[in-house]
Coordinates of N, CA and C in Angstrom, one line a residue:
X28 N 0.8 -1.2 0.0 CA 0.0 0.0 0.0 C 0.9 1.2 0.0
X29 N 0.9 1.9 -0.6 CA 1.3 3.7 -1.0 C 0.3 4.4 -0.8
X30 N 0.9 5.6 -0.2 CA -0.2 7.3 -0.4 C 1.2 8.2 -1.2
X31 N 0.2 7.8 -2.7 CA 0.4 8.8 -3.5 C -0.9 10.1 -3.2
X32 N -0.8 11.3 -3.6 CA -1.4 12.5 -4.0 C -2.2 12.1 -2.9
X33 N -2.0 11.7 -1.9 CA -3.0 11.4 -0.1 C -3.7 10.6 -0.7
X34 N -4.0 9.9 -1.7 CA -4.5 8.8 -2.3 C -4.2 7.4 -1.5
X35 N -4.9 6.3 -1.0 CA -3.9 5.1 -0.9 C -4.4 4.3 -1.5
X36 N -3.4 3.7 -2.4 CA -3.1 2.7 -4.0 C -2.5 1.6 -3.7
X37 N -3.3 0.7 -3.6 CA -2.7 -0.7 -3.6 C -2.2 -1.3 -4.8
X38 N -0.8 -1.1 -5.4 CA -0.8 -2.2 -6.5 C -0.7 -3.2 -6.5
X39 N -1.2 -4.0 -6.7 CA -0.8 -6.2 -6.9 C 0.0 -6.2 -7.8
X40 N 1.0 -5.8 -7.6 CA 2.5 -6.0 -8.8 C 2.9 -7.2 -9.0
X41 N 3.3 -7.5 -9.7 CA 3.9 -9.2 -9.7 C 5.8 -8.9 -9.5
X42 N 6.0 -7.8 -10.2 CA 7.6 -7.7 -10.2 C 7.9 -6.4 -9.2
X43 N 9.3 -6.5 -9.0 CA 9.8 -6.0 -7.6 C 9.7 -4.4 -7.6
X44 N 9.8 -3.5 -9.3 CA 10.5 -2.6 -9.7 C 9.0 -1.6 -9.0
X45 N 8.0 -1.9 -8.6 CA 7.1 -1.0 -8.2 C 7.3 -0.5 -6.4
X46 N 7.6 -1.8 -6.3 CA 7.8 -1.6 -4.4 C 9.0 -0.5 -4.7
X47 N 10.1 -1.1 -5.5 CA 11.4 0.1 -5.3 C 11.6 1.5 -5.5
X48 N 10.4 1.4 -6.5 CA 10.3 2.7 -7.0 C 9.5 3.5 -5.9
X49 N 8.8 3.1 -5.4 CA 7.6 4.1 -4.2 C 8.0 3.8 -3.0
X50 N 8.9 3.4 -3.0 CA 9.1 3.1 -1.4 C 9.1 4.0 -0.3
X51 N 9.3 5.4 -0.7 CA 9.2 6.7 0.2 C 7.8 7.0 0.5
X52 N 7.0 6.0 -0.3 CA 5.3 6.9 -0.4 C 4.9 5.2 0.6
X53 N 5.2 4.5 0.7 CA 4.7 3.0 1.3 C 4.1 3.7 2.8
X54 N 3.1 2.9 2.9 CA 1.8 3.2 4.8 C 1.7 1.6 4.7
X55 N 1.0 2.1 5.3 CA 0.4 0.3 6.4 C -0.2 -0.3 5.8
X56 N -0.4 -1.4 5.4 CA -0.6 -2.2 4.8 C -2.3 -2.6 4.5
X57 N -2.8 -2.4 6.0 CA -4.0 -2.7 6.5 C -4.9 -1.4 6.2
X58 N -4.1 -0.2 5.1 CA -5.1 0.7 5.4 C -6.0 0.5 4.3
X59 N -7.9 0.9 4.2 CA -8.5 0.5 3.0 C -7.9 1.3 2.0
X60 N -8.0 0.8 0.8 CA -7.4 1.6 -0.2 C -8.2 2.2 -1.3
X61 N -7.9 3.6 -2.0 CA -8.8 4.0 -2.5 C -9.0 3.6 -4.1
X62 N -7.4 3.2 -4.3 CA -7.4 2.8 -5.9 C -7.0 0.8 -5.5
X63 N -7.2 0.0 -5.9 CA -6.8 -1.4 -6.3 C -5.9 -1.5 -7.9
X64 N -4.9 -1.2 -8.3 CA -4.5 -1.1 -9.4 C -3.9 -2.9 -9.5
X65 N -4.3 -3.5 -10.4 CA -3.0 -4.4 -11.1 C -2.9 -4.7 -12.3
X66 N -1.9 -5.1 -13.5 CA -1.7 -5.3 -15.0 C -2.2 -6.7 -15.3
X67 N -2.6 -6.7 -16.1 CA -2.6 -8.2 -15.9 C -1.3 -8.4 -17.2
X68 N -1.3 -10.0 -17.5 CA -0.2 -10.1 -18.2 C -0.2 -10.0 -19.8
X69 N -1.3 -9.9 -20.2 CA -1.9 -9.3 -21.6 C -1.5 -8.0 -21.8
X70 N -2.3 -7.1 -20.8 CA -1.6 -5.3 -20.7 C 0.3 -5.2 -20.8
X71 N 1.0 -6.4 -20.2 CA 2.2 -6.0 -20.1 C 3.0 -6.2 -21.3
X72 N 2.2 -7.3 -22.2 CA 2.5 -8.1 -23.5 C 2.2 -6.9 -24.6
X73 N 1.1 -5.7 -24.8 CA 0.8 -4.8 -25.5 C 1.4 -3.9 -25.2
X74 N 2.2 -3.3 -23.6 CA 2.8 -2.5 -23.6 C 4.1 -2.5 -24.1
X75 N 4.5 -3.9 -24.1 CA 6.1 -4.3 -25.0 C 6.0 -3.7 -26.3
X76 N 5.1 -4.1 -26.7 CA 4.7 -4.1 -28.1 C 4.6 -2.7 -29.0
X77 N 4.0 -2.1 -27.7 CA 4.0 -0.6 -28.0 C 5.6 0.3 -28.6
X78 N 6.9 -0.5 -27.5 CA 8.0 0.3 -27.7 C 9.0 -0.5 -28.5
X79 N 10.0 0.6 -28.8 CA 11.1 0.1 -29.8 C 12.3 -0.6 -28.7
X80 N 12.3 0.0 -27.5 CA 13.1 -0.6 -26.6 C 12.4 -1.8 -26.0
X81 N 14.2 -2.3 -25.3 CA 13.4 -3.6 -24.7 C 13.3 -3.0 -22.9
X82 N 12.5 -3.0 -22.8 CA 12.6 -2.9 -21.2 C 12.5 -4.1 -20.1
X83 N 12.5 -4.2 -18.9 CA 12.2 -5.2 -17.5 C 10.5 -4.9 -17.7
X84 N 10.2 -6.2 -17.7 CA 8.5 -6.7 -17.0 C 8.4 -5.7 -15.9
X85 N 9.3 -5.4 -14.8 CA 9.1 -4.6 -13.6 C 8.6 -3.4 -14.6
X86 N 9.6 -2.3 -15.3 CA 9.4 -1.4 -15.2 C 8.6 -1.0 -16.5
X87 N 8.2 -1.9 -17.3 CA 6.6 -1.7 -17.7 C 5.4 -2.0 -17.3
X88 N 5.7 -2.7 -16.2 CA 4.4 -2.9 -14.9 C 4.5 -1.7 -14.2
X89 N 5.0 -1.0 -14.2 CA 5.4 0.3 -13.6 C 4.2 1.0 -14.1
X90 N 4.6 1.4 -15.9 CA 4.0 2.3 -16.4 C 2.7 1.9 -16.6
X91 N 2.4 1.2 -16.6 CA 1.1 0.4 -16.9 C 0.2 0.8 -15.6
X92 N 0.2 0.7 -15.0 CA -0.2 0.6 -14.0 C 0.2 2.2 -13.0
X93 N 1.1 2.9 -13.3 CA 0.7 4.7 -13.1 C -0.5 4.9 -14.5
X94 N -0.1 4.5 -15.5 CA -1.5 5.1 -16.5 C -2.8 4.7 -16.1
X95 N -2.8 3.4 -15.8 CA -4.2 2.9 -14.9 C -4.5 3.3 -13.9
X96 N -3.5 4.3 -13.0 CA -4.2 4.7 -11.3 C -4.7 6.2 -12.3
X97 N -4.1 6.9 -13.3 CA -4.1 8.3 -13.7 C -5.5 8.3 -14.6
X98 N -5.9 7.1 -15.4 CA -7.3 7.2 -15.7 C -8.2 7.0 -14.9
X99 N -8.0 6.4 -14.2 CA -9.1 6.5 -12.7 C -9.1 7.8 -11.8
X100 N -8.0 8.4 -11.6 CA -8.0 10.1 -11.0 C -9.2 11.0 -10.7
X101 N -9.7 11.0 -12.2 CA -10.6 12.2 -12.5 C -11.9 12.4 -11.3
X102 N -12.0 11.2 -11.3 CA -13.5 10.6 -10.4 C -13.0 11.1 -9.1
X103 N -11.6 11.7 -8.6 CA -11.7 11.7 -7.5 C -11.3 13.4 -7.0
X104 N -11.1 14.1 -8.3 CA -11.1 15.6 -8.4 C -9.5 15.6 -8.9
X105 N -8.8 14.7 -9.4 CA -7.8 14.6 -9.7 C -7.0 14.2 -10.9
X106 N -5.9 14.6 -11.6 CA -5.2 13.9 -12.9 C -3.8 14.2 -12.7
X107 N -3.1 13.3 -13.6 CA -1.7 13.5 -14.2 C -1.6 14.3 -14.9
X108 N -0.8 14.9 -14.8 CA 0.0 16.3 -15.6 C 1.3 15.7 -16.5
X109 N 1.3 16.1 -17.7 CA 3.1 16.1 -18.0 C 3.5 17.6 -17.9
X110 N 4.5 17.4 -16.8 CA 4.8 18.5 -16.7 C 6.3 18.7 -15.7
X111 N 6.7 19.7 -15.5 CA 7.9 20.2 -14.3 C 7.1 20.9 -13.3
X112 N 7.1 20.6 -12.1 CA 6.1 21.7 -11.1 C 7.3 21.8 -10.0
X113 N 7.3 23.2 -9.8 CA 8.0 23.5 -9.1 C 7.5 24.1 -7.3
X114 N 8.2 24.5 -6.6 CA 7.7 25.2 -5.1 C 8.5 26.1 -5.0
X115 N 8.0 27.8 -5.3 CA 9.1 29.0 -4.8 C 7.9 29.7 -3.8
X116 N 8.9 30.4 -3.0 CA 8.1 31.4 -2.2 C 6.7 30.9 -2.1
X117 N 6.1 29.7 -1.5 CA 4.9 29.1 -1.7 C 3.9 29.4 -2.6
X118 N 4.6 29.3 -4.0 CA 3.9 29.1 -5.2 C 4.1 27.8 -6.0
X119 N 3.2 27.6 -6.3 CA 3.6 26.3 -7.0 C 3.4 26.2 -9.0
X120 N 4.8 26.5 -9.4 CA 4.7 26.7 -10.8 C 4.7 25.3 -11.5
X121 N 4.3 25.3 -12.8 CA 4.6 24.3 -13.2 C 4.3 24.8 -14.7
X122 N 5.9 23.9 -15.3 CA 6.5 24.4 -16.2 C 5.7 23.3 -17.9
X123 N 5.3 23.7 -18.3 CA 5.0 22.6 -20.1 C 5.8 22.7 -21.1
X124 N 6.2 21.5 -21.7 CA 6.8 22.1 -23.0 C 6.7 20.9 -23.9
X125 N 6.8 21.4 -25.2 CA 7.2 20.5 -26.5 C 8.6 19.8 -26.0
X126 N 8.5 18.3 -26.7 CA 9.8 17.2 -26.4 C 10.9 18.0 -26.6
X127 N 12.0 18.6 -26.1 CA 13.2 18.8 -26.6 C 13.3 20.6 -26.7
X128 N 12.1 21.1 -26.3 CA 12.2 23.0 -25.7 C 13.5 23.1 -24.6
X129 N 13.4 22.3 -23.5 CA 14.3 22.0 -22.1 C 13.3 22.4 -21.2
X130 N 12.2 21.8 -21.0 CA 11.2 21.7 -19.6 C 12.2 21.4 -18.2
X131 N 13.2 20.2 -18.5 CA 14.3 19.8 -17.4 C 15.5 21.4 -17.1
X132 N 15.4 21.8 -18.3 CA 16.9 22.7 -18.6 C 15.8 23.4 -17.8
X133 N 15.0 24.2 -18.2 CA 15.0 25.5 -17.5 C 14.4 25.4 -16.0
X134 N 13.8 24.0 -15.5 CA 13.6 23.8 -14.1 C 14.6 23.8 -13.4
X135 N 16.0 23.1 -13.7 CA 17.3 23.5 -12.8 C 17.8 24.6 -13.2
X136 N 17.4 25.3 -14.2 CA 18.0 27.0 -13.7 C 17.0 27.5 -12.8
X137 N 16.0 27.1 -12.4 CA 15.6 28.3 -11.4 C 16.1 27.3 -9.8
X138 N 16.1 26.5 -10.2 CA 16.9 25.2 -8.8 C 18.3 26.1 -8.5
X139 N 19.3 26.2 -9.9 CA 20.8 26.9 -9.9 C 20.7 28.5 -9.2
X140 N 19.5 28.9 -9.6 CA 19.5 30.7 -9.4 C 19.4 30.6 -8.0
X141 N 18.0 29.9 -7.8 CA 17.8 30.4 -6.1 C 17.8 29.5 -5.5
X142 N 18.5 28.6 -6.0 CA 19.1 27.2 -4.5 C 17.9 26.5 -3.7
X143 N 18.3 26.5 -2.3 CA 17.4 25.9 -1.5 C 15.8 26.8 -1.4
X144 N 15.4 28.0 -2.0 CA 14.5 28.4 -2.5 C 13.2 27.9 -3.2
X145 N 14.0 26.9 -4.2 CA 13.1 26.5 -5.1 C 13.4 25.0 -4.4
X146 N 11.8 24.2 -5.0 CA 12.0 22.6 -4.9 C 11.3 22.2 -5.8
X147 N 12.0 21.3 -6.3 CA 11.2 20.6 -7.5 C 10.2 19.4 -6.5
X148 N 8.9 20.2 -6.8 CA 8.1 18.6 -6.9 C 8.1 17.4 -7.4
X149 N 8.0 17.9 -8.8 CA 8.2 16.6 -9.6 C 8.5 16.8 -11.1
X150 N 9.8 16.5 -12.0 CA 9.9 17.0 -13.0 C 9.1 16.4 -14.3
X151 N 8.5 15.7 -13.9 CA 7.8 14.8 -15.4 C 6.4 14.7 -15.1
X152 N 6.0 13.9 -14.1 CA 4.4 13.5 -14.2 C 4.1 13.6 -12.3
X153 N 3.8 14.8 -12.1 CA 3.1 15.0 -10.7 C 1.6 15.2 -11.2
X154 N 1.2 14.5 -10.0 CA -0.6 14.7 -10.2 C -1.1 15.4 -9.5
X155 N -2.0 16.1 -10.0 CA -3.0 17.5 -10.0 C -4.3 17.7 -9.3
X156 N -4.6 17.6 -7.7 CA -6.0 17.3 -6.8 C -6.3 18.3 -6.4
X157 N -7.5 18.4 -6.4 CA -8.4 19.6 -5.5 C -8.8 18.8 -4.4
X158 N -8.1 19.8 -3.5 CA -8.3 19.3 -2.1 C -9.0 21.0 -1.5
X159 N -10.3 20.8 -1.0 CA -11.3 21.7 -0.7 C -11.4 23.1 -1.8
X160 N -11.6 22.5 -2.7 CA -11.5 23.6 -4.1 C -10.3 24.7 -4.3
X161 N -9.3 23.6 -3.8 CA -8.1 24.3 -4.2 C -7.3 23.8 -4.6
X162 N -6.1 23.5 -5.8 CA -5.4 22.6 -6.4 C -4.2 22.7 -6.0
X163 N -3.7 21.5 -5.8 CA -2.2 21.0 -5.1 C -1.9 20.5 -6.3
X164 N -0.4 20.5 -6.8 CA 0.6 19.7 -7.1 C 1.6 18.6 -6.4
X165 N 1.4 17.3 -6.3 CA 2.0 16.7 -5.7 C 3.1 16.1 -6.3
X166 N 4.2 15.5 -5.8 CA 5.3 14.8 -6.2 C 4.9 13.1 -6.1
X167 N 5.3 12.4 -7.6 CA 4.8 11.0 -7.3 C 6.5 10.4 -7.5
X168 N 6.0 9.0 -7.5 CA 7.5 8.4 -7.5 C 7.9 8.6 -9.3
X169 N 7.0 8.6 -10.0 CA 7.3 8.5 -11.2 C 7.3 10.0 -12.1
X170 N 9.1 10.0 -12.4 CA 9.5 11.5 -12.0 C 10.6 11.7 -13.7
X171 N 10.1 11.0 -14.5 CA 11.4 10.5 -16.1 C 13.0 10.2 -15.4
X172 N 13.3 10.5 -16.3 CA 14.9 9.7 -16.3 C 15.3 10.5 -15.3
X173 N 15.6 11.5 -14.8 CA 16.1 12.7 -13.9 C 15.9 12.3 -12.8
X174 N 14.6 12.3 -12.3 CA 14.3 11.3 -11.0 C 14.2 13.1 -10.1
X175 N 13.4 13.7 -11.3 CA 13.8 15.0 -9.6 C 12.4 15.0 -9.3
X176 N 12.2 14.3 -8.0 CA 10.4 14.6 -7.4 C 10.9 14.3 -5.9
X177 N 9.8 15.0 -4.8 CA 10.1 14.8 -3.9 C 8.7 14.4 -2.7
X178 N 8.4 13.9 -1.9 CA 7.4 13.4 -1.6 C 6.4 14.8 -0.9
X179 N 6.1 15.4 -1.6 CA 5.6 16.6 -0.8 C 4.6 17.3 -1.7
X180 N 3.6 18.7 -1.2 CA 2.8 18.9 -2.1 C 2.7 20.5 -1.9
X181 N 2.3 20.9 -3.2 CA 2.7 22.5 -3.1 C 0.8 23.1 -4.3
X182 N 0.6 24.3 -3.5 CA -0.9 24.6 -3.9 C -0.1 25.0 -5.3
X183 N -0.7 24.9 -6.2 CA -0.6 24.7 -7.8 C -1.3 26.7 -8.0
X184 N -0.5 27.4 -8.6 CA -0.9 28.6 -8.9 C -0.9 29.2 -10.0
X185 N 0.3 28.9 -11.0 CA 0.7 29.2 -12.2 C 1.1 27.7 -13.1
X186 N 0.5 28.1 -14.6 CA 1.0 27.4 -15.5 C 1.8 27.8 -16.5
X187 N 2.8 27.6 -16.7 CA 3.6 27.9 -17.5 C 3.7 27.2 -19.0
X188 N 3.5 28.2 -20.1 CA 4.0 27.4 -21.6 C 5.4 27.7 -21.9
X189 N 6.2 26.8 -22.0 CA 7.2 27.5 -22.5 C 7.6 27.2 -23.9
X190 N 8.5 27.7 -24.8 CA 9.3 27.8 -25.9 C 10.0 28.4 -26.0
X191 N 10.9 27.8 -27.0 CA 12.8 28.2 -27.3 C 12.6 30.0 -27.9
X192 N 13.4 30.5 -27.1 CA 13.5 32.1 -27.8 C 14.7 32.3 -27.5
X193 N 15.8 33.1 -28.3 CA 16.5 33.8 -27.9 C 16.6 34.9 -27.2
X194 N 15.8 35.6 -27.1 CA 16.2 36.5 -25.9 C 14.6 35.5 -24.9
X195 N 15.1 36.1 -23.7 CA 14.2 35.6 -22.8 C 12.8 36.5 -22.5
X196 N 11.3 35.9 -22.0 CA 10.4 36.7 -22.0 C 9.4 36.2 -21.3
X197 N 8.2 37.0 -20.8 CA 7.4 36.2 -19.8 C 6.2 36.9 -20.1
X198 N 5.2 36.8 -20.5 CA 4.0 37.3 -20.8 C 2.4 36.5 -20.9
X199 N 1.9 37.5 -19.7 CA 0.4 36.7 -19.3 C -0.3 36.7 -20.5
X200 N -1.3 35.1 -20.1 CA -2.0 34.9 -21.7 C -3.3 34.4 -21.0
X201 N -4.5 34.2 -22.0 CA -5.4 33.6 -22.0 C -5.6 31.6 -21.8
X202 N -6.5 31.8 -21.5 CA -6.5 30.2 -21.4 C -7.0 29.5 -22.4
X203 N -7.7 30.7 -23.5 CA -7.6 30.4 -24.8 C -6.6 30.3 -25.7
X204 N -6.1 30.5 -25.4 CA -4.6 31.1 -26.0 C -4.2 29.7 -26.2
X205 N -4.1 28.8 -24.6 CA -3.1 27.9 -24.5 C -3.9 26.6 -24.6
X206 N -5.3 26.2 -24.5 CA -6.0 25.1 -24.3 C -5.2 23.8 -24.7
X207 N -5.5 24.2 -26.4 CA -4.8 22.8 -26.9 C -3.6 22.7 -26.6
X208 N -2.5 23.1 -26.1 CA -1.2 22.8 -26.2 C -1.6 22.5 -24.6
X209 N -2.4 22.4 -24.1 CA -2.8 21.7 -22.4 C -3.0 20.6 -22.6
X210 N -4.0 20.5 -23.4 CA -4.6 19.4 -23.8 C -4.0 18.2 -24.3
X211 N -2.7 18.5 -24.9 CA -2.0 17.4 -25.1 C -1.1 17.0 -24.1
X212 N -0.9 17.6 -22.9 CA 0.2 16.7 -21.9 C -1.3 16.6 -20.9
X213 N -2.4 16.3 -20.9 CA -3.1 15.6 -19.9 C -3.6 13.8 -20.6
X214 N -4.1 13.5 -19.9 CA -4.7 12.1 -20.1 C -6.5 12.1 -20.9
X215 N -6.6 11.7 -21.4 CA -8.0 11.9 -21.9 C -8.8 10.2 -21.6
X216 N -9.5 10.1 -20.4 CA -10.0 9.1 -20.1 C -11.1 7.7 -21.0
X217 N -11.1 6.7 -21.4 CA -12.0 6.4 -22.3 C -13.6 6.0 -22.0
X218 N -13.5 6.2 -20.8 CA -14.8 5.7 -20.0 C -16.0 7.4 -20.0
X219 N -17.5 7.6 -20.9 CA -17.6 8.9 -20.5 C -17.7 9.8 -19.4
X220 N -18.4 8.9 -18.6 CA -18.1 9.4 -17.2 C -16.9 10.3 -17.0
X221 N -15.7 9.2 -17.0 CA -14.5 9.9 -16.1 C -13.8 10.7 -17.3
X222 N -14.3 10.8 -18.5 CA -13.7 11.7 -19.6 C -14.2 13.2 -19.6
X223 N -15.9 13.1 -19.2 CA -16.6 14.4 -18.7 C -16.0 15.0 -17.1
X224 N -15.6 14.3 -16.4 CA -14.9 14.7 -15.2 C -13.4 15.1 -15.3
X225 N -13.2 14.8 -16.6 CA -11.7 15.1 -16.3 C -11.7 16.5 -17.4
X226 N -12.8 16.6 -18.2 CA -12.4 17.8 -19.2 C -13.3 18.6 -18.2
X227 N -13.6 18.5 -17.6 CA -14.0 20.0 -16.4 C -13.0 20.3 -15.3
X228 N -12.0 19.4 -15.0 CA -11.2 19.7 -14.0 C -9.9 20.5 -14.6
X229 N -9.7 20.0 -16.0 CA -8.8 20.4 -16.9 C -9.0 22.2 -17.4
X230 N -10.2 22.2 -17.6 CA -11.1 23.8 -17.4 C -11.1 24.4 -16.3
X231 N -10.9 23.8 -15.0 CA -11.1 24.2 -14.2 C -9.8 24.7 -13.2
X232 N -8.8 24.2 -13.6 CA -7.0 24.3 -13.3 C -6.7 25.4 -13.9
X233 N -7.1 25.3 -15.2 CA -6.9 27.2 -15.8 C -7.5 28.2 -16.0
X234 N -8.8 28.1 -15.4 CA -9.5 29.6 -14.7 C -8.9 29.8 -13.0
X235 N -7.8 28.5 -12.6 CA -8.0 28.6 -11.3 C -6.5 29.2 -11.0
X236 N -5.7 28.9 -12.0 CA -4.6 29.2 -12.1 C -4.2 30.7 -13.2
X237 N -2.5 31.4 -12.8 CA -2.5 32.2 -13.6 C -1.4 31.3 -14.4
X238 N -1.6 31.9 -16.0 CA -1.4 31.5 -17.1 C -0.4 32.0 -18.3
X239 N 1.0 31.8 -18.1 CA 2.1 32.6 -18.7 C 2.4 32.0 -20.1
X240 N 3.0 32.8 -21.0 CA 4.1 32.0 -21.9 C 5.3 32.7 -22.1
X241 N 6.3 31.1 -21.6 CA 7.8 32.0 -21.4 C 8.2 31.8 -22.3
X242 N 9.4 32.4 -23.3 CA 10.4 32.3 -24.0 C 11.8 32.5 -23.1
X243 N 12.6 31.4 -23.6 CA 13.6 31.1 -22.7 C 14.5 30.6 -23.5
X244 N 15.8 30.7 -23.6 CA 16.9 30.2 -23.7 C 17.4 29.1 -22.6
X245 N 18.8 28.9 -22.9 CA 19.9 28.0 -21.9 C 20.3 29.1 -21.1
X246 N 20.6 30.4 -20.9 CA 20.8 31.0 -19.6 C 20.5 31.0 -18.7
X247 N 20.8 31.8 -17.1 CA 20.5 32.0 -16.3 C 19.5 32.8 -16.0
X248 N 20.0 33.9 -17.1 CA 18.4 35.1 -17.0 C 17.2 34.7 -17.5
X249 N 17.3 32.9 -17.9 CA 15.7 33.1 -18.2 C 15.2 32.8 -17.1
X250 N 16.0 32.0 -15.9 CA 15.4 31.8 -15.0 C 14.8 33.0 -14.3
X251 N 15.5 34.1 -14.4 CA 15.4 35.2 -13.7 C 14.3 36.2 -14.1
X252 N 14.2 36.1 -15.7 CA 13.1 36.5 -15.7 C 11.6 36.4 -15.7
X253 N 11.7 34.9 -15.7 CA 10.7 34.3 -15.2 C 9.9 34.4 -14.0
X254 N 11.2 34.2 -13.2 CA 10.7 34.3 -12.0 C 10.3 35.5 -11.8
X255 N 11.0 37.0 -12.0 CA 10.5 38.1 -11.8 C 8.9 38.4 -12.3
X256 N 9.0 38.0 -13.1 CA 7.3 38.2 -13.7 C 6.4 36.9 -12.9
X257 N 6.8 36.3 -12.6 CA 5.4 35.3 -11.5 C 5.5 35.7 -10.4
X258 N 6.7 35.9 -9.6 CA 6.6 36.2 -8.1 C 6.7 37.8 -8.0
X259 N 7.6 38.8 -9.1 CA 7.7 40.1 -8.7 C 6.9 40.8 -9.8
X260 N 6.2 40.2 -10.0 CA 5.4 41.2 -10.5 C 5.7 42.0 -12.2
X261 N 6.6 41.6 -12.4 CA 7.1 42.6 -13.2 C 7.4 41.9 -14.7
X262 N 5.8 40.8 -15.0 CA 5.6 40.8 -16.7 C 5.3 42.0 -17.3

């Protein structure tokens, strides 16, 4: 048993790589649990199939089975994000981008600028709850290759789009502006139910949140100017 996102998720794993991976999030064994996840061996055989690499049974039982706790979410005020979410000055940013912008690159410049300041929650896939109609970003074990998450949870305030610019830039936008390019790093549920609950929570993160798009380079001043326009005011 795990408490992810205060969630507790029982997985019935068959291989080791799930216990090791969450081991920071593991509770008592006997508590009821809210999600029952497990793969069966058909799902792990389609998930192979899916990639060009070979991976461990463990750690595509892994993935299998975070996408299976993340389509069940919605129903509970909650989803998976792809995303970087950060903790400054108790805000909690979180950064989006196209494959290969530097979503990683420009999260450790604002980690490099302001040190023990900033904490990465989770650099890849932290999940997204409303807890008393207010949204938290939490840190899960499943964090990409980087591994930067940490078991803690930060109220969710700003979304950030970013793209590659040479000079650096930070300017508030609509939520029209940015939908679909939202739209593609969430989960789209196949059940209607939890597909109508999740495209209202998805509407409902960005009227709840404020909503940037950075241009940023590999420097230090994009961190800086980023920051300056979400926490000082000064887009």
């Amino acid at each position: 048993m795990y408490l992810i996102a205060d969630f507790f998720v029982n997985f019935q794993n068959k291989y080791s790589f799930i216990d090791e991976l969450c081991i920071e999030y593991k509770c008592k064994d006997n508590t009821p649990a809210d999600f029952l996840i497990s793969v069966s061996d058909e799902e792990l055989q389609q998930e192979h199939l899916r990639s060009s690499v070979k991976y461990s049974n463990g750690y595509v039982e892994s993935v299998c089975a975070y996408r299976k706790l993340a389509l069940e979410l919605p129903l509970r005020d909650a989803f998976l994000l792809h995303g970087s979410v950060i903790s400054c000055q108790g805000k909690g940013v979180a950064f989006l981008a196209r494959s290969g912008v530097g979503k990683t690159t420009h999260t450790l410049l604002w980690k490099k600028v302001y040190g023990d300041n900033v904490t990465v929650i989770n650099g890849d896939k932290p999940i997204i709850r409303y807890v008393d109609e207010v949204p938290f970003a939490y840190g899960t074990p499943w964090a990409g290759k980087e591994n930067l998450s940490v078991n803690e949870k930060v109220r969710l305030t700003d979304i950030c789009i970013l793209q590659r610019s040479e000079k650096n830039f930070i300017r508030k936008v609509d939520k029209s502006e940015i939908v679909d390019f939202f739209m593609a790093q969430v989960l789209l549920p196949g059940k209607s139910e939890t597909l109508i609950k999740a495209l209202e929570l998805y509407d409902r993160v960005l009227e709840d949140c404020n909503i940037w798009c950075i241009g940023c380079n590999m420097d230090d001043e994009a961190a800086v100017v980023a920051h300056d326009g979400i926490l000082g005011g000064k887009a």
